[in-house]
XYZ file of C-alpha atoms in Angstrom:
762
model
C -112.488 -4.684 44.887
C -112.733 -0.992 43.303
C -109.011 -0.348 43.607
C -107.178 -0.854 40.715
C -104.058 1.903 39.555
C -101.327 1.654 40.749
C -99.514 -0.580 43.775
C -101.568 -2.241 46.237
C -101.700 -4.366 49.089
C -104.272 -6.268 50.166
C -103.195 -7.428 54.261
C -106.066 -10.042 54.261
C -106.481 -11.816 57.635
C -107.146 -15.211 58.429
C -110.246 -16.266 56.789
C -111.169 -12.981 55.650
C -112.359 -13.802 52.287
C -109.051 -13.129 50.080
C -110.099 -15.888 47.263
C -113.363 -14.163 46.272
C -111.326 -10.468 46.569
C -109.595 -11.377 44.453
C -111.564 -13.202 41.840
C -113.872 -9.967 42.203
C -110.831 -7.663 41.516
C -110.127 -9.111 38.837
C -113.661 -9.338 37.178
C -114.058 -5.712 37.945
C -110.975 -4.968 35.751
C -112.554 -7.517 32.472
C -116.013 -5.276 32.521
C -115.037 -2.318 33.924
C -110.880 -1.631 34.077
C -109.923 1.327 35.343
C -113.387 3.220 35.161
C -114.309 2.696 39.098
C -110.946 3.642 39.693
C -111.506 7.498 38.948
C -113.385 10.420 39.689
C -113.184 11.726 36.231
C -116.485 10.592 33.861
C -115.307 9.185 30.015
C -114.854 11.948 27.593
C -118.070 11.603 25.454
C -120.311 10.771 28.595
C -122.737 11.752 31.305
C -123.317 9.966 34.758
C -126.406 8.824 33.431
C -124.795 6.925 30.566
C -122.185 5.857 32.583
C -124.394 4.160 35.721
C -126.373 2.395 32.507
C -123.286 0.646 31.512
C -122.244 -0.254 34.716
C -125.172 -1.968 35.316
C -124.884 -3.823 32.207
C -124.962 -2.862 28.380
C -123.536 -4.303 25.601
C -119.616 -4.634 25.354
C -118.972 -2.533 22.280
C -120.556 0.217 24.055
C -118.575 -0.274 27.764
C -115.775 -0.147 25.742
C -115.971 2.381 23.365
C -116.650 4.728 27.346
C -115.173 2.191 29.759
C -111.695 0.693 29.416
C -112.264 -3.041 30.119
C -108.858 -4.710 29.982
C -108.058 -7.589 27.574
C -107.468 -10.975 29.669
C -104.745 -11.813 28.091
C -103.343 -8.620 29.860
C -103.758 -9.990 33.608
C -100.998 -12.545 35.404
C -102.612 -12.977 37.865
C -99.941 -15.693 40.354
C -100.583 -18.324 43.207
C -98.809 -20.391 44.663
C -99.792 -24.201 43.593
C -101.007 -25.548 40.010
C -104.555 -26.271 41.834
C -104.982 -22.919 43.189
C -104.381 -21.325 39.891
C -107.199 -23.520 38.660
C -109.541 -23.097 40.574
C -109.028 -18.985 39.774
C -109.555 -19.972 36.240
C -112.516 -22.322 37.073
C -113.952 -19.228 39.281
C -113.958 -16.552 36.861
C -115.397 -18.656 33.880
C -117.849 -19.632 35.667
C -118.578 -15.608 36.292
C -117.144 -14.127 33.217
C -117.507 -16.555 30.149
C -114.687 -17.943 28.255
C -113.022 -14.537 28.171
C -111.863 -15.411 31.554
C -109.787 -18.708 29.741
C -107.647 -16.152 28.270
C -105.926 -14.831 31.578
C -102.566 -15.477 32.705
C -103.637 -17.328 36.275
C -100.334 -19.424 36.902
C -97.881 -20.414 39.495
C -94.128 -18.205 39.743
C -92.450 -21.224 37.611
C -95.478 -22.372 35.177
C -95.046 -18.597 33.595
C -91.392 -18.135 34.121
C -91.936 -21.304 31.648
C -94.257 -19.944 29.342
C -91.797 -16.923 29.111
C -88.822 -18.510 28.535
C -90.321 -20.409 26.074
C -90.420 -17.206 23.926
C -86.780 -15.794 24.713
C -84.770 -18.971 26.010
C -82.188 -18.942 22.811
C -81.232 -15.441 23.924
C -79.824 -17.282 26.558
C -78.380 -19.816 24.706
C -80.594 -22.544 25.658
C -83.035 -24.102 23.194
C -86.363 -22.590 22.804
C -87.458 -26.720 23.723
C -85.710 -26.533 26.798
C -85.745 -29.683 29.166
C -86.682 -29.284 32.728
C -84.805 -31.222 35.397
C -87.004 -32.139 38.825
C -85.174 -32.871 42.156
C -84.240 -36.499 41.041
C -83.012 -35.473 37.819
C -81.088 -32.883 40.036
C -79.645 -35.177 42.747
C -78.344 -37.655 39.883
C -76.594 -34.927 38.444
C -74.699 -33.222 41.546
C -73.580 -36.684 42.820
C -72.599 -37.891 39.433
C -70.084 -34.163 39.606
C -69.663 -35.171 43.524
C -68.042 -38.447 42.513
C -66.174 -37.162 39.136
C -64.665 -34.409 41.701
C -63.113 -37.330 44.167
C -65.023 -35.820 47.057
C -66.513 -37.675 49.789
C -70.484 -37.850 49.434
C -70.777 -37.642 53.482
C -68.864 -34.426 53.103
C -71.080 -33.328 50.706
C -73.854 -34.727 50.348
C -75.462 -34.204 47.287
C -78.901 -32.720 48.386
C -76.899 -30.097 50.762
C -74.712 -28.910 47.548
C -78.255 -28.395 45.844
C -79.795 -26.489 49.047
C -77.071 -24.457 48.868
C -76.459 -24.090 44.418
C -80.167 -23.063 45.178
C -79.611 -20.612 48.267
C -76.982 -18.538 45.534
C -79.718 -18.311 42.748
C -82.176 -17.151 45.751
C -79.536 -14.179 46.021
C -78.967 -13.963 42.668
C -75.559 -15.191 43.041
C -73.666 -16.543 39.275
C -71.267 -19.390 40.219
C -68.440 -17.337 38.610
C -69.704 -14.601 41.752
C -69.365 -17.444 44.358
C -66.378 -18.847 43.488
C -65.112 -15.434 43.717
C -66.579 -14.546 47.185
C -65.539 -18.018 48.448
C -61.697 -17.791 47.038
C -61.731 -13.623 48.884
C -62.831 -15.608 52.061
C -60.382 -18.234 51.910
C -63.046 -20.393 52.620
C -62.333 -23.926 51.747
C -65.591 -26.071 52.229
C -67.403 -22.603 50.195
C -64.623 -22.853 47.340
C -65.740 -26.477 46.461
C -69.218 -26.051 46.522
C -68.409 -23.180 44.369
C -66.804 -25.459 41.543
C -69.749 -27.840 41.776
C -71.855 -25.058 41.597
C -70.080 -24.148 38.126
C -69.538 -27.787 37.259
C -73.501 -28.118 37.686
C -74.793 -25.252 35.354
C -72.595 -26.379 32.779
C -73.406 -30.028 32.443
C -77.245 -28.383 32.623
C -76.021 -25.520 29.940
C -74.799 -28.577 27.748
C -78.213 -31.171 28.488
C -80.099 -27.878 27.309
C -82.052 -28.387 31.073
C -82.727 -26.310 33.703
C -83.991 -27.078 36.981
C -86.605 -25.521 38.957
C -84.505 -22.615 40.405
C -82.963 -22.138 36.694
C -86.761 -21.515 35.700
C -86.613 -18.045 38.256
C -82.947 -17.340 37.764
C -82.774 -16.758 33.984
C -86.388 -15.963 33.663
C -85.563 -12.315 35.939
C -81.550 -12.491 34.025
C -83.679 -12.210 31.064
C -85.835 -9.286 32.278
C -83.388 -7.367 33.712
C -80.246 -8.105 31.158
C -82.520 -7.780 28.086
C -84.037 -3.981 27.144
C -85.948 -5.529 24.542
C -87.466 -9.150 26.446
C -88.073 -6.235 29.684
C -90.275 -4.083 27.538
C -92.220 -6.557 25.968
C -93.446 -8.469 29.048
C -93.891 -4.832 30.860
C -96.636 -3.533 27.854
C -98.071 -7.164 27.844
C -99.555 -7.329 31.556
C -100.808 -4.245 32.341
C -101.983 -5.863 35.803
C -100.040 -7.814 37.341
C -101.514 -10.250 40.956
C -99.960 -12.419 43.289
C -101.596 -14.120 45.993
C -99.645 -14.862 49.409
C -97.660 -12.432 48.917
C -95.979 -13.291 52.022
C -94.559 -16.445 50.990
C -92.464 -15.392 48.180
C -88.583 -15.113 47.945
C -85.868 -13.089 46.871
C -85.993 -14.543 42.702
C -89.897 -14.256 42.900
C -89.726 -10.142 44.302
C -87.440 -8.982 41.377
C -89.731 -10.735 39.272
C -92.920 -9.146 40.191
C -91.373 -5.733 40.725
C -89.435 -5.701 36.835
C -92.568 -6.240 35.283
C -94.484 -3.829 37.494
C -92.309 -1.365 36.365
C -94.517 -1.169 33.470
C -97.462 0.012 33.916
C -97.399 0.772 38.023
C -100.018 -2.035 38.608
C -99.462 -4.439 41.389
C -101.276 -5.852 43.523
C -99.949 -8.222 46.424
C -102.781 -10.233 48.576
C -100.873 -11.546 51.875
C -100.911 -11.615 55.435
C -97.268 -10.879 56.859
C -98.896 -12.905 60.011
C -98.907 -16.185 58.278
C -95.315 -16.310 57.050
C -94.151 -19.853 57.806
C -91.889 -20.933 55.049
C -88.478 -19.795 55.734
C -86.832 -22.923 55.637
C -88.324 -22.952 52.171
C -86.532 -19.598 51.174
C -89.563 -17.452 51.828
C -88.801 -14.113 52.880
C -91.264 -12.125 55.357
C -89.386 -8.895 54.635
C -91.344 -8.759 50.232
C -94.325 -8.216 52.410
C -93.454 -6.000 55.668
C -91.276 -3.610 52.912
C -94.133 -3.403 49.928
C -95.133 0.234 50.938
C -91.014 1.233 51.080
C -90.845 -1.011 47.404
C -93.318 0.391 46.036
C -94.749 4.354 46.320
C -97.693 6.251 46.774
C -98.625 2.098 47.806
C -102.354 1.520 49.294
C -102.940 -0.255 51.757
C -106.167 -2.205 52.350
C -107.057 -4.120 55.497
C -109.409 -7.366 55.729
C -109.842 -8.095 58.899
C -113.752 -9.403 59.116
C -113.353 -13.046 59.699
C -115.992 -15.538 58.199
C -114.419 -18.516 59.688
C -114.063 -18.497 63.583
C -115.937 -17.568 66.427
C -114.840 -14.215 68.858
C -113.218 -16.101 71.512
C -110.913 -18.026 69.051
C -110.307 -14.771 67.168
C -109.800 -13.145 70.793
C -107.019 -15.909 71.109
C -104.934 -15.685 67.684
C -105.125 -11.817 67.828
C -103.799 -11.881 71.532
C -100.805 -14.325 70.873
C -99.906 -12.824 67.296
C -99.512 -9.286 69.446
C -96.137 -10.140 70.087
C -94.530 -9.831 66.978
C -92.398 -7.239 66.475
C -91.859 -8.077 62.642
C -95.542 -7.499 61.730
C -97.630 -5.092 59.715
C -100.837 -4.887 62.331
C -104.208 -5.799 62.472
C -106.881 -7.185 64.577
C -109.555 -9.751 63.224
C -113.025 -9.520 64.146
C -116.182 -11.152 63.637
C -119.995 -11.624 63.645
C -120.422 -14.687 63.823
C -120.712 -14.186 68.317
C -118.246 -15.330 71.229
C -118.640 -19.158 70.804
C -117.246 -21.307 73.128
C -114.394 -20.690 75.735
C -110.896 -22.397 74.384
C -110.022 -25.739 76.545
C -107.134 -25.965 78.025
C -106.069 -29.901 79.323
C -103.180 -30.979 81.414
C -102.231 -34.726 79.699
C -100.468 -36.530 81.957
C -98.122 -37.928 79.187
C -98.172 -38.463 75.288
C -100.670 -41.524 75.643
C -102.959 -39.303 78.009
C -102.674 -36.558 75.668
C -103.645 -39.206 72.545
C -106.435 -41.491 74.872
C -108.316 -37.636 75.804
C -108.359 -36.510 72.109
C -109.708 -39.815 71.058
C -112.175 -39.781 73.819
C -113.165 -35.697 73.202
C -113.550 -37.091 69.533
C -115.621 -40.048 70.394
C -118.267 -37.871 72.525
C -118.673 -35.507 69.895
C -119.476 -37.987 67.075
C -121.708 -39.626 69.430
C -123.667 -36.760 69.850
C -124.564 -36.302 66.159
C -120.849 -34.990 65.351
C -118.902 -35.972 61.714
C -115.911 -37.828 62.107
C -114.232 -35.483 59.318
C -115.486 -32.089 61.569
C -112.211 -32.917 63.914
C -109.038 -31.923 62.441
C -105.355 -32.687 64.917
C -102.778 -30.061 64.453
C -99.063 -30.886 65.774
C -95.893 -29.540 64.839
C -93.794 -32.582 63.960
C -95.095 -36.080 62.230
C -93.440 -37.673 64.884
C -96.280 -36.980 67.167
C -98.423 -38.934 65.265
C -97.112 -41.995 66.208
C -99.259 -42.368 69.910
C -102.508 -40.357 68.514
C -102.578 -43.186 65.598
C -102.402 -45.873 68.120
C -105.105 -44.805 70.548
C -107.972 -43.592 66.994
C -106.961 -47.356 65.808
C -107.499 -48.822 69.904
C -111.383 -46.694 69.302
C -112.340 -47.707 66.134
C -111.942 -43.780 64.652
C -111.082 -43.784 61.263
C -108.643 -40.789 60.739
C -106.581 -40.258 57.572
C -103.102 -38.399 57.246
C -102.639 -35.084 55.089
C -99.120 -33.979 54.078
C -97.676 -36.610 54.940
C -98.047 -40.483 55.435
C -99.113 -42.693 58.296
C -96.262 -42.976 61.021
C -96.318 -46.740 60.286
C -96.000 -46.497 56.146
C -93.274 -44.192 55.988
C -90.290 -45.092 54.522
C -87.610 -45.536 57.000
C -89.691 -46.916 59.636
C -90.869 -49.785 57.142
C -87.325 -50.207 56.976
C -86.506 -50.639 60.532
C -89.042 -52.611 60.810
C -88.444 -54.760 57.865
C -85.197 -55.399 59.789
C -86.850 -56.472 63.186
C -89.025 -58.751 60.671
C -85.786 -60.376 59.492
C -84.052 -60.730 62.858
C -87.772 -62.806 63.950
C -88.148 -64.750 60.406
C -85.593 -64.902 58.445
C -86.976 -66.791 55.982
C -88.917 -63.516 55.135
C -88.305 -63.031 51.674
C -90.158 -59.788 50.865
C -88.830 -57.470 53.850
C -85.489 -58.972 53.204
C -84.835 -57.924 49.462
C -85.960 -54.276 51.023
C -83.242 -54.401 53.599
C -80.252 -56.842 51.734
C -79.424 -53.257 50.289
C -80.303 -50.406 52.870
C -77.916 -48.701 53.849
C -76.173 -49.099 50.095
C -73.349 -52.595 51.187
C -72.236 -53.049 47.108
C -75.093 -55.857 46.942
C -76.718 -55.205 44.022
C -79.990 -56.049 42.887
C -78.913 -58.761 39.835
C -77.001 -60.464 42.884
C -80.318 -60.760 44.660
C -81.837 -61.896 41.657
C -79.318 -64.368 40.696
C -79.617 -65.362 44.739
C -82.827 -65.737 44.411
C -83.272 -68.043 41.751
C -80.640 -70.131 43.452
C -82.835 -70.249 46.252
C -85.989 -71.330 43.942
C -83.183 -74.075 42.105
C -82.132 -76.012 46.135
C -85.609 -75.615 47.133
C -84.366 -73.191 50.273
C -84.640 -69.903 51.475
C -83.175 -66.597 50.358
C -81.338 -66.051 53.983
C -79.719 -69.616 53.584
C -77.936 -68.855 49.718
C -76.647 -65.415 50.909
C -74.902 -67.484 54.441
C -73.705 -69.931 52.080
C -72.734 -67.162 49.185
C -68.735 -68.129 48.303
C -70.488 -71.983 47.637
C -72.080 -70.831 44.623
C -69.554 -69.574 41.413
C -73.091 -66.526 40.051
C -72.048 -65.276 43.575
C -68.691 -65.311 43.434
C -68.281 -61.321 43.078
C -70.697 -60.793 45.803
C -70.024 -63.157 48.180
C -68.197 -61.497 50.842
C -70.662 -58.992 51.291
C -73.667 -60.925 51.444
C -71.844 -63.449 54.253
C -71.103 -60.410 55.865
C -74.400 -59.495 56.351
C -75.726 -62.965 56.780
C -73.667 -62.969 59.542
C -74.885 -59.469 60.890
C -78.683 -60.828 60.948
C -77.631 -63.678 63.101
C -75.735 -61.796 65.823
C -78.588 -59.470 65.819
C -81.141 -62.390 66.244
C -78.959 -64.013 69.354
C -78.990 -60.653 70.977
C -82.409 -60.667 70.686
C -83.109 -64.266 72.477
C -81.352 -62.276 75.473
C -82.683 -58.396 75.535
C -86.006 -56.119 75.198
C -86.549 -55.136 71.923
C -85.942 -51.518 72.871
C -82.307 -52.654 73.382
C -82.375 -54.512 70.316
C -83.500 -51.550 67.927
C -80.495 -50.002 69.389
C -78.426 -52.285 68.645
C -80.163 -52.694 65.029
C -79.239 -49.453 64.149
C -75.574 -49.210 65.718
C -74.529 -52.476 62.934
C -76.442 -51.694 60.050
C -75.617 -47.833 60.252
C -79.287 -47.029 59.087
C -79.135 -43.570 61.678
C -75.850 -43.086 60.497
C -76.765 -42.720 57.380
C -79.861 -40.658 57.657
C -78.005 -37.609 60.102
C -74.480 -38.183 58.077
C -76.803 -36.871 55.225
C -77.687 -33.381 57.474
C -81.225 -32.233 55.360
C -84.368 -31.152 56.656
C -85.984 -34.382 54.847
C -83.398 -36.770 56.090
C -83.602 -34.806 59.526
C -86.863 -35.379 60.005
C -86.580 -39.611 58.539
C -84.118 -39.485 61.557
C -86.349 -38.242 63.590
C -89.083 -40.610 63.064
C -86.421 -43.727 63.256
C -85.548 -42.641 66.864
C -89.674 -42.058 67.596
C -90.046 -46.032 66.481
C -88.652 -46.593 70.220
C -91.210 -44.761 71.705
C -93.504 -47.189 70.043
C -91.806 -50.428 71.268
C -91.895 -48.606 74.964
C -94.676 -47.521 75.042
C -95.771 -51.697 73.513
C -94.270 -53.098 76.214
C -95.755 -50.841 78.960
C -99.421 -51.054 77.987
C -98.846 -54.622 77.106
C -96.220 -56.741 79.628
C -95.651 -58.454 76.414
C -91.466 -57.922 76.039
C -91.152 -60.357 73.329
C -90.238 -58.900 69.979
C -92.969 -61.099 68.286
C -95.560 -59.891 70.467
C -94.819 -56.504 69.055
C -93.911 -57.464 65.406
C -97.903 -58.949 65.624
C -99.348 -55.684 67.382
C -97.996 -53.752 64.570
C -98.934 -55.480 61.873
C -103.010 -54.412 63.216
C -101.410 -51.199 62.017
C -99.764 -51.677 58.542
C -101.718 -54.514 57.189
C -105.308 -53.203 57.388
C -105.189 -49.889 55.662
C -108.085 -49.365 53.803
C -109.695 -46.879 54.599
C -111.123 -44.706 52.175
C -110.090 -40.758 52.033
C -112.578 -39.613 51.014
C -114.467 -41.499 53.591
C -115.942 -40.084 57.267
C -112.954 -39.663 58.807
C -110.905 -37.161 61.132
C -108.462 -35.803 59.911
C -104.298 -35.275 61.259
C -101.456 -33.233 60.015
C -98.885 -30.673 60.661
C -99.816 -27.244 61.207
C -97.347 -26.737 58.007
C -100.165 -28.543 55.766
C -103.278 -27.359 57.565
C -102.186 -23.667 56.195
C -105.548 -22.878 53.703
C -107.569 -25.153 55.532
C -110.420 -24.994 58.340
C -112.220 -27.038 60.299
C -115.470 -26.965 63.028
C -112.801 -28.681 65.869
C -109.695 -28.062 66.152
C -107.239 -30.229 68.704
C -103.667 -28.307 68.819
C -101.186 -31.467 70.563
C -97.726 -30.714 72.087
C -97.991 -27.267 73.339
C -95.051 -27.295 75.363
C -91.323 -25.980 75.089
C -89.122 -27.477 73.042
C -91.934 -29.238 70.939
C -94.136 -25.935 70.296
C -92.199 -23.969 69.538
C -89.194 -25.961 69.027
C -85.865 -25.988 70.624
C -83.860 -23.818 67.498
C -86.248 -20.888 68.269
C -85.418 -20.877 71.473
C -83.163 -17.624 72.161
C -83.645 -17.037 68.699
C -86.058 -13.956 67.877
C -86.608 -14.090 64.260
C -87.310 -18.261 64.427
C -89.504 -17.414 67.825
C -91.632 -15.169 65.246
C -92.136 -17.681 63.092
C -92.773 -20.092 65.820
C -95.555 -17.434 67.106
C -96.807 -17.452 63.107
C -97.096 -21.109 63.137
C -99.063 -21.275 65.786
C -101.686 -18.341 64.822
C -102.122 -20.001 61.706
C -103.218 -23.352 63.988
C -105.719 -21.263 66.304
C -107.007 -19.335 63.406
C -107.796 -22.989 61.465
C -110.723 -23.688 64.748
C -113.865 -22.399 63.416
C -116.139 -23.169 66.857
C -113.847 -25.085 68.951
C -110.137 -25.017 69.848
C -108.488 -27.768 72.289
C -105.320 -27.377 73.313
C -103.311 -29.791 74.765
C -99.816 -29.959 76.996
C -98.622 -33.200 78.452
C -96.564 -32.590 81.966
C -93.848 -35.296 80.393
C -93.428 -36.771 77.047
C -91.379 -39.484 75.633
C -89.843 -38.852 71.778
C -87.133 -39.676 70.518
C -86.682 -42.663 73.371
C -85.879 -40.321 75.726
C -88.979 -38.934 78.456
C -88.951 -34.889 79.273
C -90.414 -33.107 81.784
C -92.448 -29.718 79.620
C -93.408 -26.474 80.525
C -96.701 -25.542 79.201
C -95.715 -23.720 76.105
C -95.457 -20.255 76.019
C -97.923 -19.302 73.270
C -100.478 -20.410 75.570
C -99.752 -18.295 78.767
C -99.937 -15.422 75.967
C -103.455 -16.429 75.722
C -105.338 -13.666 78.148
C -107.098 -16.600 80.742
C -110.159 -15.323 80.534
C -109.833 -16.862 77.385
C -109.893 -20.233 78.262
C -111.552 -22.993 80.292
C -108.775 -25.620 82.097
C -109.316 -28.998 82.134
C -107.459 -31.363 84.669
C -104.829 -29.530 85.446
C -103.439 -30.914 89.342
C -104.723 -29.263 92.355
C -102.136 -26.658 93.161
C -100.415 -26.971 89.773
C -100.160 -23.456 88.509
C -98.679 -24.128 84.817
C -97.464 -20.309 84.973
C -95.417 -21.041 88.155
C -94.213 -23.838 86.556
C -92.750 -22.102 83.885
C -91.227 -19.190 85.869
C -89.809 -22.439 88.483
C -88.111 -24.011 85.214
C -86.488 -20.693 84.226
C -89.168 -19.224 81.700
C -90.889 -16.180 83.044
C -93.914 -14.452 80.717
C -95.247 -10.949 81.235
C -99.379 -10.846 80.616
C -100.490 -10.116 77.035
C -100.491 -6.843 76.235
C -100.479 -4.612 73.175
C -98.123 -4.489 70.030
C -94.669 -6.512 71.047
C -94.149 -6.192 74.951
C -93.537 -9.523 74.951
C -90.746 -10.436 77.426
C -88.930 -14.273 77.603
C -86.133 -14.037 79.702
C -83.966 -16.410 82.287
C -85.032 -15.756 85.922
C -83.015 -17.319 87.690
C -83.227 -20.630 87.130
C -82.465 -23.576 89.472
C -79.326 -25.215 88.984
C -80.032 -28.505 87.002
C -78.979 -31.350 88.733
C -76.752 -32.522 86.077
C -75.100 -29.248 86.069
C -72.660 -30.396 88.705
C -69.855 -32.078 86.824
C -70.582 -31.953 83.573
C -67.982 -33.582 80.808
C -67.677 -30.934 79.093
C -67.084 -27.849 79.156
C -67.300 -24.140 77.193
C -64.536 -23.300 74.405
C -64.085 -27.613 74.517
C -62.613 -29.201 71.287
C -64.970 -31.922 70.466
C -65.464 -35.021 67.954
C -69.191 -36.122 67.165
C -70.135 -39.231 65.813
C -72.456 -37.863 63.000
C -71.213 -34.290 62.531
C -67.031 -34.391 63.504
C -65.146 -31.768 64.659
C -66.356 -28.503 66.630
C -65.940 -26.478 69.040
C -67.588 -25.427 72.329
C -69.019 -22.124 71.583
C -72.174 -21.831 74.413
C -73.206 -23.293 77.120
C -76.776 -22.750 78.791
C -78.485 -24.252 81.211
C -81.798 -25.716 80.115
C -84.549 -27.982 82.527
C -81.906 -30.078 84.271
C -79.272 -29.997 80.972
C -76.893 -27.953 79.137
C -78.510 -26.497 75.486
C -74.916 -27.070 73.876
C -74.641 -24.915 70.696
C -70.933 -26.154 68.842
C -69.520 -24.701 65.443
C -68.605 -27.723 63.482
C -65.709 -27.614 61.332
C -68.110 -29.231 58.033
C -71.602 -28.164 59.427
C -71.313 -24.363 61.109
C -72.689 -24.181 64.061
C -75.653 -26.991 65.654
C -78.048 -26.384 69.261
C -77.537 -29.979 70.781
C -78.657 -30.913 74.401
C -75.376 -31.697 76.197
C -77.075 -36.090 77.956
C -77.855 -36.485 74.714
C -74.958 -35.153 72.662
C -72.480 -36.852 74.918
C -73.446 -40.412 73.975
C -72.071 -39.789 70.521
C -69.189 -36.932 71.163
C -65.820 -37.769 72.499
C -63.556 -35.093 73.810
C -60.121 -33.332 72.152
C -57.367 -32.032 73.319
C -57.682 -28.015 73.625
C -55.780 -26.850 70.760
């Protein structure tokens, strides 16, 4: 990279070698400074001397004629410590020990180093401590409790997410509270009071949380001229990787530092901006040329990873987005194989097809690790894991936990084990206070000791807790717990395991506990718990066995034999978000259906849909040689079976690039999508994509819905609200409800009606 002076935007397409570009740019700065970016010969040097120095020569000679940059004057920001470490290692291999003085670090670690020098100007000690996520949650919970607020209405994680959004916007507690009071928003006023108290207690403890590291660094740079001047002089060149993933505070941090020399280089790909849910804003990269005048733009469009047909598909899909700078990936790798589309009957057929394809490739000499299976949600891994286990295919999950090893799934399985065998002390101690029932650890330990003394089971002691003086305080709660387990045991004797799961989740309150927290993480956990019903139903259908003991024995094969080596040759499974930055010879992209990918929340929301399309672009460009798309005509997920439409993203790929497999005779998925209310136009340049209802057939359930537009309702998880929109969709309605405590939520009417009652309209 010979461009060194002024603002520079490098739009680096997928697989274009941006890390190599960054390393070479830094190496050029350390060796030659700005000499390569100037038409003027240095004073006292002729062209022959300059050519000799550019080819080598002593450091002192180069320094006298050229303008090499001191390593400590370069700030290179990456998003992970691992990436920063790799950057420094490669630079040290190229340039030697001098590269060790480069500030190659994450945003947060750079801020810590800067705050250690100047934190006292904010009233913090220079050795301030840093609260991690767990510390922050503990503090927030204590404040909520001290304020006598309902923890269900103000869950700590939701409160911290709101505080984080405020900090990212540069809003102080006093400003937040003032805005809330001006609006008369009671809920936001309470958030503001919690925010104020949270910051007071952090300050009193001499501590900052992760958001504070950026918040207070930017505050110092904005408000203290001496601090700002020092760091602007310190860093002559600023480089930022993955710029499309930056948030507002990170933009301000970079912009203020760059005001000194004006030399800021950012590398990113607007087409791979997929972390909006973490606070990233694509506007930072889209408006870079407006924010930094006289900016030069370099597009890296040659892809060194994928075949031509894969890149053509990626280009065709992403062209439909309006919010992008625009580029076309190309390659010298050749055309390669066509993209394959397989339309499965259901999720079991999907999983078995993927497994059989991988086994076939392995039989022809491929390695297991050459194959990756990507999906939109973790819950989709369930049937794939079953299929891989049945076929003895080694696999590992990256960026997630195996389905049966996820804490929430293990919790529910522990309940089922105790219902089956109450003497199972290991599982019993896992669930006795989960959800919290006021049975403390000390009481459990006392009961376990009593069981040992009396040569009986822990469950027996719980059932007779009032007979033991040492358990007098916890006895009523222990008896209630044992009664609940006995009741569920009786229910299981006359009902199938899938119905038992429904009864279990209702009586224990486990699912309600997750739903009421209303965070992204707990929403995912709740989805995994519901997905367990799919696992049970599939076992019953495939084995013909409808006993709880049979199911638990079957599951044990998938949980107790977890002895694979993560570094061994194995198929890789992961969400698309986790796959960013990786590549594989063969990629299977499963669940290519409307409401799965793109997800339900994105439908009808332009910004959300564009992010989903960028996610699809990321998924496609992970493949080097072979890409297979798989959709299911119907899919059971979260215990419900739905007839699915093939994803619009498949339709956006030109048909000549796709080799269609197992398309039923007479089954035109384009026509099927139109029948179900979705019409597509062929892929055309730029943003000609049109998604619009095309007079869909009236849903069968539309005849007499129990709920109507503007109805006041009460939902079991979200409380009171009002239906503000109803859209016919696939034999059901997509409804939008404005809840008093949680804002607008999108739900499918058929499912919502099971946990919702109609109130008198006011």
